[in-house]
Amino acid sequence: ALLERARDRCSRVAMLSLWPHPSAVLSPGGSVALLQTLRQRWSCAQGMGVDDIAHVRFNSDVAAMSAEDFVDEMLRRRLAPSCVVVGEDFRVGAGRAGDVSMLSQRLASGQIGCEVVPHR
């Protein structure tokens, strides 16, 4: 649903992907069952109309970033989007402090649209 909305709204669609899975960094030694390898993720994303994928190496530095810094660094600077599409349960930043409201406000200050897709 997120990619469908992005394809409807934007001429190019990019996806931000964290690797390794955040649980592997935040809870080392725990078991993380992955649905796809990184290569499979890219192949699947291309098949669903994604033009570009930005892989962010998830580590303790990224985990410690404030929500505002993550949005500025990883979204605004790295992808330079015209709009961002997220699910209604979107969370970002250290302690999952950033939510849809914060994201919308932060993006609006840079003239970037924010679309929220509700759960089906």
mmCIF file with all atom_site columns, C-alpha atoms in Angstrom:
data_model
loop_
_atom_site.group_PDB
_atom_site.id
_atom_site.type_symbol
_atom_site.label_atom_id
_atom_site.label_alt_id
_atom_site.label_comp_id
_atom_site.label_asym_id
_atom_site.label_entity_id
_atom_site.label_seq_id
_atom_site.pdbx_PDB_ins_code
_atom_site.Cartn_x
_atom_site.Cartn_y
_atom_site.Cartn_z
_atom_site.occupancy
_atom_site.B_iso_or_equiv
_atom_site.pdbx_formal_charge
_atom_site.auth_seq_id
_atom_site.auth_comp_id
_atom_site.auth_asym_id
_atom_site.auth_atom_id
_atom_site.pdbx_PDB_model_num
ATOM 1   C CA . ALA A 1 1   ? 0.000  0.000   0.000   1.00 0.00 ? 1   ALA A CA 1
ATOM 2   C CA . LEU A 1 2   ? 2.914  2.359   0.757   1.00 0.00 ? 2   LEU A CA 1
ATOM 3   C CA . LEU A 1 3   ? 4.582  1.774   -2.602  1.00 0.00 ? 3   LEU A CA 1
ATOM 4   C CA . GLU A 1 4   ? 1.259  1.982   -4.411  1.00 0.00 ? 4   GLU A CA 1
ATOM 5   C CA . ARG A 1 5   ? 0.612  5.420   -2.876  1.00 0.00 ? 5   ARG A CA 1
ATOM 6   C CA . ALA A 1 6   ? 4.165  6.542   -3.644  1.00 0.00 ? 6   ALA A CA 1
ATOM 7   C CA . ARG A 1 7   ? 3.872  5.438   -7.293  1.00 0.00 ? 7   ARG A CA 1
ATOM 8   C CA . ASP A 1 8   ? 0.568  7.319   -7.603  1.00 0.00 ? 8   ASP A CA 1
ATOM 9   C CA . ARG A 1 9   ? 2.029  10.481  -6.091  1.00 0.00 ? 9   ARG A CA 1
ATOM 10  C CA . CYS A 1 10  ? 5.630  10.637  -7.364  1.00 0.00 ? 10  CYS A CA 1
ATOM 11  C CA . SER A 1 11  ? 7.398  10.226  -10.695 1.00 0.00 ? 11  SER A CA 1
ATOM 12  C CA . ARG A 1 12  ? 10.306 8.400   -9.014  1.00 0.00 ? 12  ARG A CA 1
ATOM 13  C CA . VAL A 1 13  ? 10.057 6.135   -5.990  1.00 0.00 ? 13  VAL A CA 1
ATOM 14  C CA . ALA A 1 14  ? 12.924 5.547   -3.570  1.00 0.00 ? 14  ALA A CA 1
ATOM 15  C CA . MET A 1 15  ? 12.967 3.351   -0.497  1.00 0.00 ? 15  MET A CA 1
ATOM 16  C CA . LEU A 1 16  ? 15.090 3.672   2.634   1.00 0.00 ? 16  LEU A CA 1
ATOM 17  C CA . SER A 1 17  ? 16.212 0.312   3.985   1.00 0.00 ? 17  SER A CA 1
ATOM 18  C CA . LEU A 1 18  ? 18.007 -0.420  7.260   1.00 0.00 ? 18  LEU A CA 1
ATOM 19  C CA . TRP A 1 19  ? 20.557 -3.236  7.334   1.00 0.00 ? 19  TRP A CA 1
ATOM 20  C CA . PRO A 1 20  ? 21.157 -5.228  9.444   1.00 0.00 ? 20  PRO A CA 1
ATOM 21  C CA . HIS A 1 21  ? 17.762 -5.493  11.072  1.00 0.00 ? 21  HIS A CA 1
ATOM 22  C CA . PRO A 1 22  ? 17.622 -3.041  14.015  1.00 0.00 ? 22  PRO A CA 1
ATOM 23  C CA . SER A 1 23  ? 16.832 -5.877  16.449  1.00 0.00 ? 23  SER A CA 1
ATOM 24  C CA . ALA A 1 24  ? 20.186 -7.464  15.624  1.00 0.00 ? 24  ALA A CA 1
ATOM 25  C CA . VAL A 1 25  ? 21.917 -4.283  16.840  1.00 0.00 ? 25  VAL A CA 1
ATOM 26  C CA . LEU A 1 26  ? 19.609 -3.320  19.696  1.00 0.00 ? 26  LEU A CA 1
ATOM 27  C CA . SER A 1 27  ? 19.371 -6.859  21.128  1.00 0.00 ? 27  SER A CA 1
ATOM 28  C CA . PRO A 1 28  ? 22.653 -8.569  20.202  1.00 0.00 ? 28  PRO A CA 1
ATOM 29  C CA . GLY A 1 29  ? 22.651 -12.298 20.658  1.00 0.00 ? 29  GLY A CA 1
ATOM 30  C CA . GLY A 1 30  ? 18.924 -12.514 20.012  1.00 0.00 ? 30  GLY A CA 1
ATOM 31  C CA . SER A 1 31  ? 17.511 -14.346 17.050  1.00 0.00 ? 31  SER A CA 1
ATOM 32  C CA . VAL A 1 32  ? 16.177 -12.281 14.149  1.00 0.00 ? 32  VAL A CA 1
ATOM 33  C CA . ALA A 1 33  ? 14.235 -14.179 11.504  1.00 0.00 ? 33  ALA A CA 1
ATOM 34  C CA . LEU A 1 34  ? 14.632 -12.300 8.226   1.00 0.00 ? 34  LEU A CA 1
ATOM 35  C CA . LEU A 1 35  ? 12.087 -12.569 5.441   1.00 0.00 ? 35  LEU A CA 1
ATOM 36  C CA . GLN A 1 36  ? 14.600 -11.624 2.726   1.00 0.00 ? 36  GLN A CA 1
ATOM 37  C CA . THR A 1 37  ? 18.279 -11.203 2.087   1.00 0.00 ? 37  THR A CA 1
ATOM 38  C CA . LEU A 1 38  ? 19.456 -7.745  1.068   1.00 0.00 ? 38  LEU A CA 1
ATOM 39  C CA . ARG A 1 39  ? 19.665 -8.871  -2.579  1.00 0.00 ? 39  ARG A CA 1
ATOM 40  C CA . GLN A 1 40  ? 16.131 -10.330 -2.445  1.00 0.00 ? 40  GLN A CA 1
ATOM 41  C CA . ARG A 1 41  ? 14.834 -7.095  -0.912  1.00 0.00 ? 41  ARG A CA 1
ATOM 42  C CA . TRP A 1 42  ? 16.266 -5.062  -3.779  1.00 0.00 ? 42  TRP A CA 1
ATOM 43  C CA . SER A 1 43  ? 14.913 -7.456  -6.403  1.00 0.00 ? 43  SER A CA 1
ATOM 44  C CA . CYS A 1 44  ? 11.450 -7.424  -4.825  1.00 0.00 ? 44  CYS A CA 1
ATOM 45  C CA . ALA A 1 45  ? 11.472 -3.621  -4.516  1.00 0.00 ? 45  ALA A CA 1
ATOM 46  C CA . GLN A 1 46  ? 12.395 -3.229  -8.193  1.00 0.00 ? 46  GLN A CA 1
ATOM 47  C CA . GLY A 1 47  ? 9.573  -5.574  -9.135  1.00 0.00 ? 47  GLY A CA 1
ATOM 48  C CA . MET A 1 48  ? 7.150  -3.355  -7.218  1.00 0.00 ? 48  MET A CA 1
ATOM 49  C CA . GLY A 1 49  ? 8.239  -0.175  -8.999  1.00 0.00 ? 49  GLY A CA 1
ATOM 50  C CA . VAL A 1 50  ? 10.986 1.178   -6.739  1.00 0.00 ? 50  VAL A CA 1
ATOM 51  C CA . ASP A 1 51  ? 13.506 3.191   -8.765  1.00 0.00 ? 51  ASP A CA 1
ATOM 52  C CA . ASP A 1 52  ? 16.176 3.496   -6.086  1.00 0.00 ? 52  ASP A CA 1
ATOM 53  C CA . ILE A 1 53  ? 16.921 1.997   -2.692  1.00 0.00 ? 53  ILE A CA 1
ATOM 54  C CA . ALA A 1 54  ? 19.099 3.687   -0.095  1.00 0.00 ? 54  ALA A CA 1
ATOM 55  C CA . HIS A 1 55  ? 20.657 1.209   2.306   1.00 0.00 ? 55  HIS A CA 1
ATOM 56  C CA . VAL A 1 56  ? 21.502 2.601   5.718   1.00 0.00 ? 56  VAL A CA 1
ATOM 57  C CA . ARG A 1 57  ? 23.947 0.531   7.733   1.00 0.00 ? 57  ARG A CA 1
ATOM 58  C CA . PHE A 1 58  ? 22.158 0.303   11.056  1.00 0.00 ? 58  PHE A CA 1
ATOM 59  C CA . ASN A 1 59  ? 24.645 0.533   13.913  1.00 0.00 ? 59  ASN A CA 1
ATOM 60  C CA . SER A 1 60  ? 24.845 2.062   17.383  1.00 0.00 ? 60  SER A CA 1
ATOM 61  C CA . ASP A 1 61  ? 25.425 5.557   15.937  1.00 0.00 ? 61  ASP A CA 1
ATOM 62  C CA . VAL A 1 62  ? 22.268 5.376   13.807  1.00 0.00 ? 62  VAL A CA 1
ATOM 63  C CA . ALA A 1 63  ? 20.348 3.870   16.736  1.00 0.00 ? 63  ALA A CA 1
ATOM 64  C CA . ALA A 1 64  ? 21.340 6.843   18.908  1.00 0.00 ? 64  ALA A CA 1
ATOM 65  C CA . MET A 1 65  ? 20.244 9.500   16.385  1.00 0.00 ? 65  MET A CA 1
ATOM 66  C CA . SER A 1 66  ? 17.399 11.740  17.432  1.00 0.00 ? 66  SER A CA 1
ATOM 67  C CA . ALA A 1 67  ? 14.281 11.484  15.297  1.00 0.00 ? 67  ALA A CA 1
ATOM 68  C CA . GLU A 1 68  ? 14.909 14.984  13.950  1.00 0.00 ? 68  GLU A CA 1
ATOM 69  C CA . ASP A 1 69  ? 18.505 14.186  12.975  1.00 0.00 ? 69  ASP A CA 1
ATOM 70  C CA . PHE A 1 70  ? 17.445 10.938  11.305  1.00 0.00 ? 70  PHE A CA 1
ATOM 71  C CA . VAL A 1 71  ? 14.814 12.736  9.230   1.00 0.00 ? 71  VAL A CA 1
ATOM 72  C CA . ASP A 1 72  ? 17.247 15.504  8.279   1.00 0.00 ? 72  ASP A CA 1
ATOM 73  C CA . GLU A 1 73  ? 20.241 13.272  7.522   1.00 0.00 ? 73  GLU A CA 1
ATOM 74  C CA . MET A 1 74  ? 18.726 10.094  6.131   1.00 0.00 ? 74  MET A CA 1
ATOM 75  C CA . LEU A 1 75  ? 15.582 11.368  4.456   1.00 0.00 ? 75  LEU A CA 1
ATOM 76  C CA . ARG A 1 76  ? 16.004 15.019  3.527   1.00 0.00 ? 76  ARG A CA 1
ATOM 77  C CA . ARG A 1 77  ? 19.711 15.049  2.663   1.00 0.00 ? 77  ARG A CA 1
ATOM 78  C CA . ARG A 1 78  ? 20.246 11.496  1.456   1.00 0.00 ? 78  ARG A CA 1
ATOM 79  C CA . LEU A 1 79  ? 17.080 11.019  -0.606  1.00 0.00 ? 79  LEU A CA 1
ATOM 80  C CA . ALA A 1 80  ? 16.003 14.647  -1.239  1.00 0.00 ? 80  ALA A CA 1
ATOM 81  C CA . PRO A 1 81  ? 12.372 13.583  -1.685  1.00 0.00 ? 81  PRO A CA 1
ATOM 82  C CA . SER A 1 82  ? 9.445  15.639  -2.924  1.00 0.00 ? 82  SER A CA 1
ATOM 83  C CA . CYS A 1 83  ? 7.217  13.617  -0.611  1.00 0.00 ? 83  CYS A CA 1
ATOM 84  C CA . VAL A 1 84  ? 7.548  10.817  1.931   1.00 0.00 ? 84  VAL A CA 1
ATOM 85  C CA . VAL A 1 85  ? 4.995  8.017   2.329   1.00 0.00 ? 85  VAL A CA 1
ATOM 86  C CA . VAL A 1 86  ? 4.756  6.152   5.648   1.00 0.00 ? 86  VAL A CA 1
ATOM 87  C CA . GLY A 1 87  ? 2.328  3.948   7.524   1.00 0.00 ? 87  GLY A CA 1
ATOM 88  C CA . GLU A 1 88  ? 0.188  5.319   10.345  1.00 0.00 ? 88  GLU A CA 1
ATOM 89  C CA . ASP A 1 89  ? 2.337  3.521   12.935  1.00 0.00 ? 89  ASP A CA 1
ATOM 90  C CA . PHE A 1 90  ? 5.580  5.115   11.687  1.00 0.00 ? 90  PHE A CA 1
ATOM 91  C CA . ARG A 1 91  ? 8.254  5.609   14.375  1.00 0.00 ? 91  ARG A CA 1
ATOM 92  C CA . VAL A 1 92  ? 11.844 6.769   14.018  1.00 0.00 ? 92  VAL A CA 1
ATOM 93  C CA . GLY A 1 93  ? 14.838 7.870   16.051  1.00 0.00 ? 93  GLY A CA 1
ATOM 94  C CA . ALA A 1 94  ? 16.351 6.878   19.370  1.00 0.00 ? 94  ALA A CA 1
ATOM 95  C CA . GLY A 1 95  ? 13.728 5.308   21.561  1.00 0.00 ? 95  GLY A CA 1
ATOM 96  C CA . ARG A 1 96  ? 11.283 5.489   18.629  1.00 0.00 ? 96  ARG A CA 1
ATOM 97  C CA . ALA A 1 97  ? 10.631 9.092   19.717  1.00 0.00 ? 97  ALA A CA 1
ATOM 98  C CA . GLY A 1 98  ? 9.602  10.432  16.312  1.00 0.00 ? 98  GLY A CA 1
ATOM 99  C CA . ASP A 1 99  ? 6.083  9.834   15.054  1.00 0.00 ? 99  ASP A CA 1
ATOM 100 C CA . VAL A 1 100 ? 3.952  10.837  12.060  1.00 0.00 ? 100 VAL A CA 1
ATOM 101 C CA . SER A 1 101 ? 3.240  14.275  13.520  1.00 0.00 ? 101 SER A CA 1
ATOM 102 C CA . MET A 1 102 ? 6.935  15.052  14.039  1.00 0.00 ? 102 MET A CA 1
ATOM 103 C CA . LEU A 1 103 ? 7.780  13.738  10.575  1.00 0.00 ? 103 LEU A CA 1
ATOM 104 C CA . SER A 1 104 ? 5.079  15.837  8.898   1.00 0.00 ? 104 SER A CA 1
ATOM 105 C CA . GLN A 1 105 ? 6.205  19.003  10.677  1.00 0.00 ? 105 GLN A CA 1
ATOM 106 C CA . ARG A 1 106 ? 9.881  18.393  9.963   1.00 0.00 ? 106 ARG A CA 1
ATOM 107 C CA . LEU A 1 107 ? 9.274  17.701  6.286   1.00 0.00 ? 107 LEU A CA 1
ATOM 108 C CA . ALA A 1 108 ? 6.891  20.651  5.879   1.00 0.00 ? 108 ALA A CA 1
ATOM 109 C CA . SER A 1 109 ? 9.666  23.016  6.965   1.00 0.00 ? 109 SER A CA 1
ATOM 110 C CA . GLY A 1 110 ? 11.568 21.871  3.874   1.00 0.00 ? 110 GLY A CA 1
ATOM 111 C CA . GLN A 1 111 ? 8.538  22.035  1.557   1.00 0.00 ? 111 GLN A CA 1
ATOM 112 C CA . ILE A 1 112 ? 8.342  18.217  1.434   1.00 0.00 ? 112 ILE A CA 1
ATOM 113 C CA . GLY A 1 113 ? 4.960  16.507  1.464   1.00 0.00 ? 113 GLY A CA 1
ATOM 114 C CA . CYS A 1 114 ? 4.077  13.671  3.837   1.00 0.00 ? 114 CYS A CA 1
ATOM 115 C CA . GLU A 1 115 ? 1.482  11.025  3.070   1.00 0.00 ? 115 GLU A CA 1
ATOM 116 C CA . VAL A 1 116 ? 0.206  8.662   5.749   1.00 0.00 ? 116 VAL A CA 1
ATOM 117 C CA . VAL A 1 117 ? -1.293 5.366   4.650   1.00 0.00 ? 117 VAL A CA 1
ATOM 118 C CA . PRO A 1 118 ? -3.717 3.815   7.158   1.00 0.00 ? 118 PRO A CA 1
ATOM 119 C CA . HIS A 1 119 ? -3.695 0.093   7.888   1.00 0.00 ? 119 HIS A CA 1
ATOM 120 C CA . ARG A 1 120 ? -6.061 -1.875  5.696   1.00 0.00 ? 120 ARG A CA 1
#
